[in-house]
Every structure is written in structure tokens, then in C-alpha cells.
Amino acid sequence: MAKIIGGMTTSHIPAIGNAMHDKLEQEPYWKRFFDGYEPVKEWLDEVQPDLAIVVYNDHGLNFFLNQVPTFALGCADSYQNDDEGWGIPASADVKGDAELSWHIAETMIRDEFDITTCQEMKVDHGFMVPMNLFWRDKPMAQWPKAIPLAVNTVQHPLTSAKRCYDLGKSLRKAVDSYPEDMKVVVIGTGGLSHQLQGERAGIIDVDFDLECMDKIINDPSWMTGLSNDYIMEKAGTEGIEVIMWMVMRGALNDKVEVLHKHYHAPISNTGAGVLLLTDAE
Ligand code: DHB
Ligand code: FE
């Protein structure tokens, strides 16, 4: 049977993509940030997952503002990246697993999540930066397969932390009922606090970020009780991306073990958090 062996979180800031491309990991500005990923990379080397489900938001590469699904699942055997104008070179295609995707789609729709299924899907920095952060030391042929799960955090009205958490529970049900032996990780991307435009551009709330990380681990019901307006007031308009971490959290048990936790701010305009969680027995 397929099994979720762990959940990870990470920010997906495009400047990280540039830093990896330019090999700046040891530069003073970047070192502490990148060091936060080393324990996760070591764990991944050890456990060798077969597939990663990447919960991310599209920033206008695949869905522009004229058509924005609330939840969209990639149902393809490969996913194309493209130039978004950040200066990060476009990557080769990432391998998918259409069969598992359709099984997830069937489970979610049965659970009354009316997701959009995408047999073609371009994946942007929200997806590629996390994949590179965790697997860039390996040639892409050795990366796990990946399934993109896009959550709209751009065009209002947006879904909620609670709905994302519940979607994670449906995702868990789907993976647990998939007959093929397969080790799966779920990655919640985005956040933490940041705002890229308007009068409050540049705000970061370290205390709120750290509180979110703690509660996501120990008391996810705190997070599911927050309104989007409150999250954006504290964490900025783009800080709302943190709701995507709740899909990962919903896919794990009520009690989790923390294998790694790291926070660094600022990177670019953002508070950047890393978590590696597994189900507590
Ligand atoms: C930044 C962060 C994001 O989440 C994003 O999508 C784009 C830019 C930033 O901090 O620069
Ligand atoms: Fe973003």
C-alpha cells in the first residue's frame, strides 16, 4: 500500500531559485537559510520517497486572473516549467504519476472537494523552488515523481486554513487506499509572512510566524480557527500562503513528531520556515 512517510514545509521565494542557480549557498546572506535544509535532505537520502505531493499556489504561469480554480490537481505524467521573468532558467520537465493523481481526484471529489483536474499543467516557482531546495543535489532523473496540487492564494475570495486542513485529510485517505507500494511525502509550500505590494509591502511578523509554526505542529485547530483577514493583517497579503501548510498537516496524524524545524527572516521579502514532521505512533 502507499504510505505518507512525512510532511515538509518550505517557502518558495523565487530569489532562492536564483541563489541556487548562482551557487550562493555559502554566501553570508544565504548560508543560514540553506543550512536549514540540510537535515531534511539527509532524511530524504535515508528514506528515499518515491513521490512528493507538492501543495503550492500558481502565481500566474498556469492560471492567470481570468481563470483561477480554488483547488487544482495535476493529473499528468509530466509537468513543464517555464520562464516567469525572475531570471531563473526554466527547468526540464518533472515526472508525474497520472494514475495516482486520478485516484486522489476520485477520493477528493467523493469527499465533496470539487477540485479541477489538469492533464496539462505548467508549474512555477511555487513548485520548482521547493523541489530544488530538497533534491537539487541529485540529477532530475533521480528525483521522486511529483504531483502538483495548486491552491488559489492569489485571486480573492480565497479558501480557508480549515478547508485546506480538511483537504489534507482527504489526501491522506486517498494515499492510504492506493494499492501500489509507494513512499509518499507531502510538501506544504509558501509563506511565511510577506507582502509584496501596497503600503504594507515588506512587512514580516516573526512572532506570528513562529506561533504559526508551533501551532501547526501542536494545535492545528488554532490555525483552522483563524480567518483569512486576521492572517493577512498579521502576515501580509501574501502571508496567506501559509494556509497551504495546512494541507500537509491534515495529511498527517493528530499527533506528530518534529524531526526538524528551522526559521530564518528575512530572505528576500519573506519569513522562511522549514518543518519536517512524521506521524507520532
Ligand atoms: C517572494 C515571495 C513569494 O512567495 C513569491 O511568490 C514571490 C516573491 C519574495 O519574498 O520575494
Ligand atoms: Fe508566493
mmCIF file of C-alpha atoms and ligand atoms in Angstrom:
data_model
loop_
_atom_site.group_PDB
_atom_site.id
_atom_site.type_symbol
_atom_site.label_atom_id
_atom_site.label_comp_id
_atom_site.label_asym_id
_atom_site.label_seq_id
_atom_site.Cartn_x
_atom_site.Cartn_y
_atom_site.Cartn_z
ATOM 1 C CA MET A 1 0.000 0.000 0.000
ATOM 2 C CA ALA A 2 1.068 3.601 -0.466
ATOM 3 C CA LYS A 3 2.035 5.439 2.711
ATOM 4 C CA ILE A 4 2.696 9.044 3.704
ATOM 5 C CA ILE A 5 6.060 8.845 5.438
ATOM 6 C CA GLY A 6 6.416 12.527 6.223
ATOM 7 C CA GLY A 7 5.375 16.105 5.701
ATOM 8 C CA MET A 8 7.643 19.033 4.939
ATOM 9 C CA THR A 9 7.140 22.770 4.616
ATOM 10 C CA THR A 10 9.164 25.460 2.931
ATOM 11 C CA SER A 11 8.888 28.939 1.499
ATOM 12 C CA HIS A 12 9.121 29.151 -2.296
ATOM 13 C CA ILE A 13 10.669 32.595 -2.836
ATOM 14 C CA PRO A 14 11.996 32.978 -6.420
ATOM 15 C CA ALA A 15 15.221 34.671 -5.209
ATOM 16 C CA ILE A 16 16.112 31.283 -3.653
ATOM 17 C CA GLY A 17 15.946 29.829 -7.170
ATOM 18 C CA ASN A 18 18.408 32.432 -8.371
ATOM 19 C CA ALA A 19 20.694 31.809 -5.373
ATOM 20 C CA MET A 20 20.749 28.044 -6.085
ATOM 21 C CA HIS A 21 21.403 28.651 -9.759
ATOM 22 C CA ASP A 22 24.247 31.067 -8.949
ATOM 23 C CA LYS A 23 25.604 28.705 -6.235
ATOM 24 C CA LEU A 24 25.395 31.318 -3.477
ATOM 25 C CA GLU A 25 24.554 28.820 -0.693
ATOM 26 C CA GLN A 26 27.732 29.590 1.268
ATOM 27 C CA GLU A 27 27.483 33.384 0.944
ATOM 28 C CA PRO A 28 26.841 35.145 4.291
ATOM 29 C CA TYR A 29 23.346 36.324 3.274
ATOM 30 C CA TRP A 30 22.230 32.810 2.293
ATOM 31 C CA LYS A 31 24.204 30.355 4.438
ATOM 32 C CA ARG A 32 21.970 30.235 7.490
ATOM 33 C CA PHE A 33 18.887 29.899 5.290
ATOM 34 C CA PHE A 34 20.266 26.998 3.225
ATOM 35 C CA ASP A 35 21.757 25.277 6.293
ATOM 36 C CA GLY A 36 18.148 24.920 7.484
ATOM 37 C CA TYR A 37 17.519 22.381 4.716
ATOM 38 C CA GLU A 38 20.471 20.065 5.320
ATOM 39 C CA PRO A 39 18.793 17.817 7.941
ATOM 40 C CA VAL A 40 15.775 17.384 5.663
ATOM 41 C CA LYS A 41 17.989 16.478 2.730
ATOM 42 C CA GLU A 42 19.784 13.909 4.897
ATOM 43 C CA TRP A 43 16.456 12.396 5.970
ATOM 44 C CA LEU A 44 15.291 12.254 2.338
ATOM 45 C CA ASP A 45 18.520 10.471 1.378
ATOM 46 C CA GLU A 46 17.801 7.915 4.046
ATOM 47 C CA VAL A 47 14.096 7.284 3.395
ATOM 48 C CA GLN A 48 14.121 7.719 -0.411
ATOM 49 C CA PRO A 49 10.494 8.681 -1.064
ATOM 50 C CA ASP A 50 9.006 7.566 -4.379
ATOM 51 C CA LEU A 51 6.709 10.523 -4.782
ATOM 52 C CA ALA A 52 6.152 14.077 -3.490
ATOM 53 C CA ILE A 53 2.777 15.785 -3.423
ATOM 54 C CA VAL A 54 3.550 19.495 -3.658
ATOM 55 C CA VAL A 55 0.900 21.891 -2.374
ATOM 56 C CA TYR A 56 1.637 25.281 -3.889
ATOM 57 C CA ASN A 57 -0.019 28.301 -5.421
ATOM 58 C CA ASP A 58 0.329 29.231 -9.043
ATOM 59 C CA HIS A 59 1.447 32.869 -9.441
ATOM 60 C CA GLY A 60 0.146 33.451 -12.963
ATOM 61 C CA LEU A 61 2.132 30.929 -15.025
ATOM 62 C CA ASN A 62 -0.560 28.281 -15.498
ATOM 63 C CA PHE A 63 -3.651 30.137 -14.268
ATOM 64 C CA PHE A 64 -3.927 33.843 -14.913
ATOM 65 C CA LEU A 65 -6.535 36.003 -13.185
ATOM 66 C CA ASN A 66 -9.110 35.305 -15.913
ATOM 67 C CA GLN A 67 -9.441 31.658 -14.792
ATOM 68 C CA VAL A 68 -8.469 30.620 -11.265
ATOM 69 C CA PRO A 69 -9.593 27.326 -9.744
ATOM 70 C CA THR A 70 -9.636 27.162 -5.932
ATOM 71 C CA PHE A 71 -8.045 23.693 -5.907
ATOM 72 C CA ALA A 72 -6.379 22.178 -8.996
ATOM 73 C CA LEU A 73 -4.689 18.784 -9.153
ATOM 74 C CA GLY A 74 -2.111 17.818 -11.750
ATOM 75 C CA CYS A 75 -3.212 14.584 -13.466
ATOM 76 C CA ALA A 76 -0.329 14.163 -15.912
ATOM 77 C CA ASP A 77 2.789 12.033 -16.272
ATOM 78 C CA SER A 78 4.993 15.103 -16.588
ATOM 79 C CA TYR A 79 4.898 18.802 -15.737
ATOM 80 C CA GLN A 80 6.551 21.622 -17.598
ATOM 81 C CA ASN A 81 8.269 24.615 -16.027
ATOM 82 C CA ASP A 82 8.678 27.911 -17.891
ATOM 83 C CA ASP A 83 10.359 31.292 -17.647
ATOM 84 C CA GLU A 84 8.364 33.561 -15.324
ATOM 85 C CA GLY A 85 10.693 36.528 -15.700
ATOM 86 C CA TRP A 86 12.592 36.075 -12.411
ATOM 87 C CA GLY A 87 15.798 35.152 -14.226
ATOM 88 C CA ILE A 88 15.672 31.517 -13.074
ATOM 89 C CA PRO A 89 16.416 29.249 -16.057
ATOM 90 C CA ALA A 90 13.458 27.025 -16.972
ATOM 91 C CA SER A 91 13.964 23.502 -15.695
ATOM 92 C CA ALA A 92 13.446 20.199 -17.518
ATOM 93 C CA ASP A 93 10.040 18.542 -17.079
ATOM 94 C CA VAL A 94 9.231 16.944 -13.724
ATOM 95 C CA LYS A 95 7.885 13.376 -13.750
ATOM 96 C CA GLY A 96 4.325 12.857 -12.514
ATOM 97 C CA ASP A 97 2.117 9.854 -11.782
ATOM 98 C CA ALA A 98 -1.217 10.288 -13.533
ATOM 99 C CA GLU A 99 -2.633 7.051 -12.135
ATOM 100 C CA LEU A 100 -2.170 8.112 -8.511
ATOM 101 C CA SER A 101 -3.408 11.623 -9.380
ATOM 102 C CA TRP A 102 -6.704 10.236 -10.693
ATOM 103 C CA HIS A 103 -7.084 8.115 -7.585
ATOM 104 C CA ILE A 104 -6.576 11.259 -5.462
ATOM 105 C CA ALA A 105 -9.061 13.180 -7.628
ATOM 106 C CA GLU A 106 -11.675 10.444 -7.223
ATOM 107 C CA THR A 107 -11.229 10.362 -3.453
ATOM 108 C CA MET A 108 -11.356 14.154 -3.090
ATOM 109 C CA ILE A 109 -14.424 14.554 -5.270
ATOM 110 C CA ARG A 110 -16.152 11.741 -3.359
ATOM 111 C CA ASP A 111 -15.274 13.737 -0.227
ATOM 112 C CA GLU A 112 -17.061 16.757 -1.795
ATOM 113 C CA PHE A 113 -13.962 18.775 -2.738
ATOM 114 C CA ASP A 114 -14.835 19.882 -6.266
ATOM 115 C CA ILE A 115 -11.273 20.131 -7.490
ATOM 116 C CA THR A 116 -10.172 20.966 -11.032
ATOM 117 C CA THR A 117 -8.259 18.167 -12.764
ATOM 118 C CA CYS A 118 -5.425 19.275 -15.064
ATOM 119 C CA GLN A 119 -3.994 16.902 -17.656
ATOM 120 C CA GLU A 120 -1.674 19.700 -18.683
ATOM 121 C CA MET A 121 -0.159 21.943 -16.052
ATOM 122 C CA LYS A 122 2.816 24.282 -16.058
ATOM 123 C CA VAL A 123 4.477 24.541 -12.662
ATOM 124 C CA ASP A 124 6.021 27.824 -11.472
ATOM 125 C CA HIS A 125 8.482 28.852 -8.727
ATOM 126 C CA GLY A 126 5.913 27.862 -6.104
ATOM 127 C CA PHE A 127 6.554 24.241 -7.110
ATOM 128 C CA MET A 128 10.070 24.261 -8.598
ATOM 129 C CA VAL A 129 11.880 26.179 -5.824
ATOM 130 C CA PRO A 130 10.761 23.651 -3.146
ATOM 131 C CA MET A 131 11.652 20.664 -5.353
ATOM 132 C CA ASN A 132 15.107 22.141 -5.931
ATOM 133 C CA LEU A 133 15.597 23.002 -2.261
ATOM 134 C CA PHE A 134 15.091 19.368 -1.307
ATOM 135 C CA TRP A 135 16.553 17.499 -4.313
ATOM 136 C CA ARG A 136 18.920 19.809 -6.212
ATOM 137 C CA ASP A 137 21.962 17.718 -5.239
ATOM 138 C CA LYS A 138 20.625 14.889 -7.411
ATOM 139 C CA PRO A 139 20.164 14.758 -11.169
ATOM 140 C CA MET A 140 16.481 15.207 -12.016
ATOM 141 C CA ALA A 141 16.308 11.594 -13.237
ATOM 142 C CA GLN A 142 16.771 10.594 -9.575
ATOM 143 C CA TRP A 143 14.138 12.939 -8.170
ATOM 144 C CA PRO A 144 10.963 11.345 -6.834
ATOM 145 C CA LYS A 145 7.907 11.650 -9.017
ATOM 146 C CA ALA A 146 5.750 14.640 -8.087
ATOM 147 C CA ILE A 147 2.092 15.627 -8.124
ATOM 148 C CA PRO A 148 1.227 19.347 -8.058
ATOM 149 C CA LEU A 149 -1.785 20.394 -6.001
ATOM 150 C CA ALA A 150 -2.465 24.084 -6.602
ATOM 151 C CA VAL A 151 -4.410 26.167 -4.080
ATOM 152 C CA ASN A 152 -5.555 29.640 -5.090
ATOM 153 C CA THR A 153 -3.992 32.137 -2.688
ATOM 154 C CA VAL A 154 -3.944 34.977 -5.231
ATOM 155 C CA GLN A 155 -7.396 35.887 -6.577
ATOM 156 C CA HIS A 156 -9.951 36.617 -3.823
ATOM 157 C CA PRO A 157 -12.193 35.127 -2.497
ATOM 158 C CA LEU A 158 -9.749 32.539 -1.146
ATOM 159 C CA THR A 159 -10.370 29.240 0.594
ATOM 160 C CA SER A 160 -9.511 28.904 4.304
ATOM 161 C CA ALA A 161 -6.955 27.228 6.567
ATOM 162 C CA LYS A 162 -9.768 24.942 7.771
ATOM 163 C CA ARG A 163 -10.720 23.847 4.259
ATOM 164 C CA CYS A 164 -7.042 23.209 3.434
ATOM 165 C CA TYR A 165 -6.701 21.078 6.576
ATOM 166 C CA ASP A 166 -9.781 19.068 5.622
ATOM 167 C CA LEU A 167 -8.444 18.639 2.086
ATOM 168 C CA GLY A 168 -5.270 17.216 3.629
ATOM 169 C CA LYS A 169 -7.377 14.611 5.422
ATOM 170 C CA SER A 170 -8.939 13.587 2.124
ATOM 171 C CA LEU A 171 -5.461 13.440 0.569
ATOM 172 C CA ARG A 172 -4.378 11.111 3.371
ATOM 173 C CA LYS A 173 -7.381 8.881 2.752
ATOM 174 C CA ALA A 174 -6.504 8.741 -0.956
ATOM 175 C CA VAL A 175 -2.865 7.777 -0.413
ATOM 176 C CA ASP A 176 -3.733 5.225 2.297
ATOM 177 C CA SER A 177 -6.141 3.472 -0.072
ATOM 178 C CA TYR A 178 -3.795 3.328 -3.073
ATOM 179 C CA PRO A 179 -2.760 -0.296 -3.591
ATOM 180 C CA GLU A 180 0.738 0.241 -5.004
ATOM 181 C CA ASP A 181 3.661 0.115 -2.549
ATOM 182 C CA MET A 182 4.939 3.658 -2.524
ATOM 183 C CA LYS A 183 6.566 6.048 -0.055
ATOM 184 C CA VAL A 184 4.988 9.490 -0.280
ATOM 185 C CA VAL A 185 5.912 12.875 1.209
ATOM 186 C CA VAL A 186 3.588 15.893 1.268
ATOM 187 C CA ILE A 187 5.126 19.354 0.949
ATOM 188 C CA GLY A 188 3.285 22.484 2.038
ATOM 189 C CA THR A 189 4.893 25.489 0.371
ATOM 190 C CA GLY A 190 4.678 29.283 0.601
ATOM 191 C CA GLY A 191 4.617 31.757 3.467
ATOM 192 C CA LEU A 192 5.513 32.677 5.959
ATOM 193 C CA SER A 193 4.763 36.366 6.494
ATOM 194 C CA HIS A 194 5.274 38.612 3.479
ATOM 195 C CA GLN A 195 3.545 41.306 1.485
ATOM 196 C CA LEU A 196 4.877 42.174 -1.942
ATOM 197 C CA GLN A 197 2.827 45.257 -2.798
ATOM 198 C CA GLY A 198 0.888 48.208 -1.399
ATOM 199 C CA GLU A 199 1.504 50.380 1.649
ATOM 200 C CA ARG A 200 2.499 47.474 3.865
ATOM 201 C CA ALA A 201 4.945 45.936 1.347
ATOM 202 C CA GLY A 202 7.876 44.376 3.154
ATOM 203 C CA ILE A 203 6.176 43.591 6.482
ATOM 204 C CA ILE A 204 7.353 40.484 8.312
ATOM 205 C CA ASP A 205 5.954 39.383 11.688
ATOM 206 C CA VAL A 206 8.480 36.999 13.225
ATOM 207 C CA ASP A 207 6.373 36.349 16.348
ATOM 208 C CA PHE A 208 3.325 35.412 14.296
ATOM 209 C CA ASP A 209 5.421 33.183 12.007
ATOM 210 C CA LEU A 210 6.889 31.311 14.980
ATOM 211 C CA GLU A 211 3.463 30.995 16.585
ATOM 212 C CA CYS A 212 2.049 29.559 13.332
ATOM 213 C CA MET A 213 4.886 27.006 13.146
ATOM 214 C CA ASP A 214 4.318 25.934 16.743
ATOM 215 C CA LYS A 215 0.531 25.688 16.407
ATOM 216 C CA ILE A 216 0.663 23.887 13.069
ATOM 217 C CA ILE A 217 2.709 21.229 14.848
ATOM 218 C CA ASN A 218 0.913 21.043 18.193
ATOM 219 C CA ASP A 219 -2.524 22.580 17.816
ATOM 220 C CA PRO A 220 -3.703 22.773 14.206
ATOM 221 C CA SER A 221 -7.201 23.697 15.466
ATOM 222 C CA TRP A 222 -5.740 27.116 16.445
ATOM 223 C CA MET A 223 -4.818 27.659 12.799
ATOM 224 C CA THR A 224 -8.108 26.353 11.406
ATOM 225 C CA GLY A 225 -9.883 28.844 13.685
ATOM 226 C CA LEU A 226 -8.156 31.868 12.108
ATOM 227 C CA SER A 227 -9.925 33.967 9.483
ATOM 228 C CA ASN A 228 -8.115 34.912 6.299
ATOM 229 C CA ASP A 229 -8.497 38.604 7.203
ATOM 230 C CA TYR A 230 -6.706 38.019 10.521
ATOM 231 C CA ILE A 231 -3.886 36.037 8.877
ATOM 232 C CA MET A 232 -3.376 38.774 6.274
ATOM 233 C CA GLU A 233 -3.467 41.510 8.911
ATOM 234 C CA LYS A 234 -0.682 39.751 10.809
ATOM 235 C CA ALA A 235 1.293 38.123 7.996
ATOM 236 C CA GLY A 236 0.629 40.343 4.979
ATOM 237 C CA THR A 237 -1.426 39.676 1.871
ATOM 238 C CA GLU A 238 0.955 37.020 0.533
ATOM 239 C CA GLY A 239 1.442 35.620 4.043
ATOM 240 C CA ILE A 240 -1.907 33.929 3.452
ATOM 241 C CA GLU A 241 0.122 31.277 1.565
ATOM 242 C CA VAL A 242 0.597 29.638 4.982
ATOM 243 C CA ILE A 243 -2.865 28.052 4.630
ATOM 244 C CA MET A 244 -1.234 25.611 2.172
ATOM 245 C CA TRP A 245 0.882 24.206 5.028
ATOM 246 C CA MET A 246 -2.400 23.015 6.497
ATOM 247 C CA VAL A 247 -2.972 20.584 3.618
ATOM 248 C CA MET A 248 0.289 18.894 4.617
ATOM 249 C CA ARG A 249 -0.729 18.976 8.289
ATOM 250 C CA GLY A 250 -4.145 17.452 7.560
ATOM 251 C CA ALA A 251 -2.422 14.571 5.781
ATOM 252 C CA LEU A 252 -0.589 13.596 8.998
ATOM 253 C CA ASN A 253 -1.893 12.163 12.278
ATOM 254 C CA ASP A 254 -3.325 14.395 15.014
ATOM 255 C CA LYS A 255 -0.060 13.917 16.905
ATOM 256 C CA VAL A 256 3.195 14.385 15.037
ATOM 257 C CA GLU A 257 6.864 14.106 15.777
ATOM 258 C CA VAL A 258 9.104 17.038 14.798
ATOM 259 C CA LEU A 259 12.226 15.761 13.027
ATOM 260 C CA HIS A 260 13.374 19.240 12.069
ATOM 261 C CA LYS A 261 12.309 22.867 12.498
ATOM 262 C CA HIS A 262 14.066 25.978 11.215
ATOM 263 C CA TYR A 263 13.147 29.639 10.746
ATOM 264 C CA HIS A 264 15.055 32.465 9.125
ATOM 265 C CA ALA A 265 13.985 36.039 8.336
ATOM 266 C CA PRO A 266 14.211 37.899 6.154
ATOM 267 C CA ILE A 267 15.006 36.096 2.939
ATOM 268 C CA SER A 268 14.073 38.415 0.116
ATOM 269 C CA ASN A 269 10.816 39.891 1.498
ATOM 270 C CA THR A 270 9.736 36.882 3.499
ATOM 271 C CA GLY A 271 9.949 34.964 6.770
ATOM 272 C CA ALA A 272 11.121 31.495 5.745
ATOM 273 C CA GLY A 273 10.182 28.372 7.724
ATOM 274 C CA VAL A 274 11.175 24.727 7.314
ATOM 275 C CA LEU A 275 9.427 21.810 9.012
ATOM 276 C CA LEU A 276 9.904 18.055 8.758
ATOM 277 C CA LEU A 277 7.156 16.129 10.529
ATOM 278 C CA THR A 278 6.190 12.456 10.749
ATOM 279 C CA ASP A 279 3.242 10.721 12.344
ATOM 280 C CA ALA A 280 3.738 10.093 16.059
ATOM 281 C CA GLU A 281 2.995 6.448 16.880
HETATM 282 C C1 DHB B 1 8.624 36.443 -2.776
HETATM 283 C C2 DHB B 1 7.881 35.510 -2.052
HETATM 284 C C3 DHB B 1 6.895 34.741 -2.689
HETATM 285 O O1 DHB B 1 6.128 33.824 -2.049
HETATM 286 C C4 DHB B 1 6.682 34.883 -4.063
HETATM 287 O O2 DHB B 1 5.767 34.086 -4.641
HETATM 288 C C5 DHB B 1 7.409 35.828 -4.789
HETATM 289 C C6 DHB B 1 8.388 36.601 -4.141
HETATM 290 C C7 DHB B 1 9.692 37.247 -2.099
HETATM 291 O O3 DHB B 1 9.843 37.217 -0.866
HETATM 292 O O4 DHB B 1 10.456 37.935 -2.814
HETATM 293 FE FE FE B 2 4.494 33.056 -3.356
#
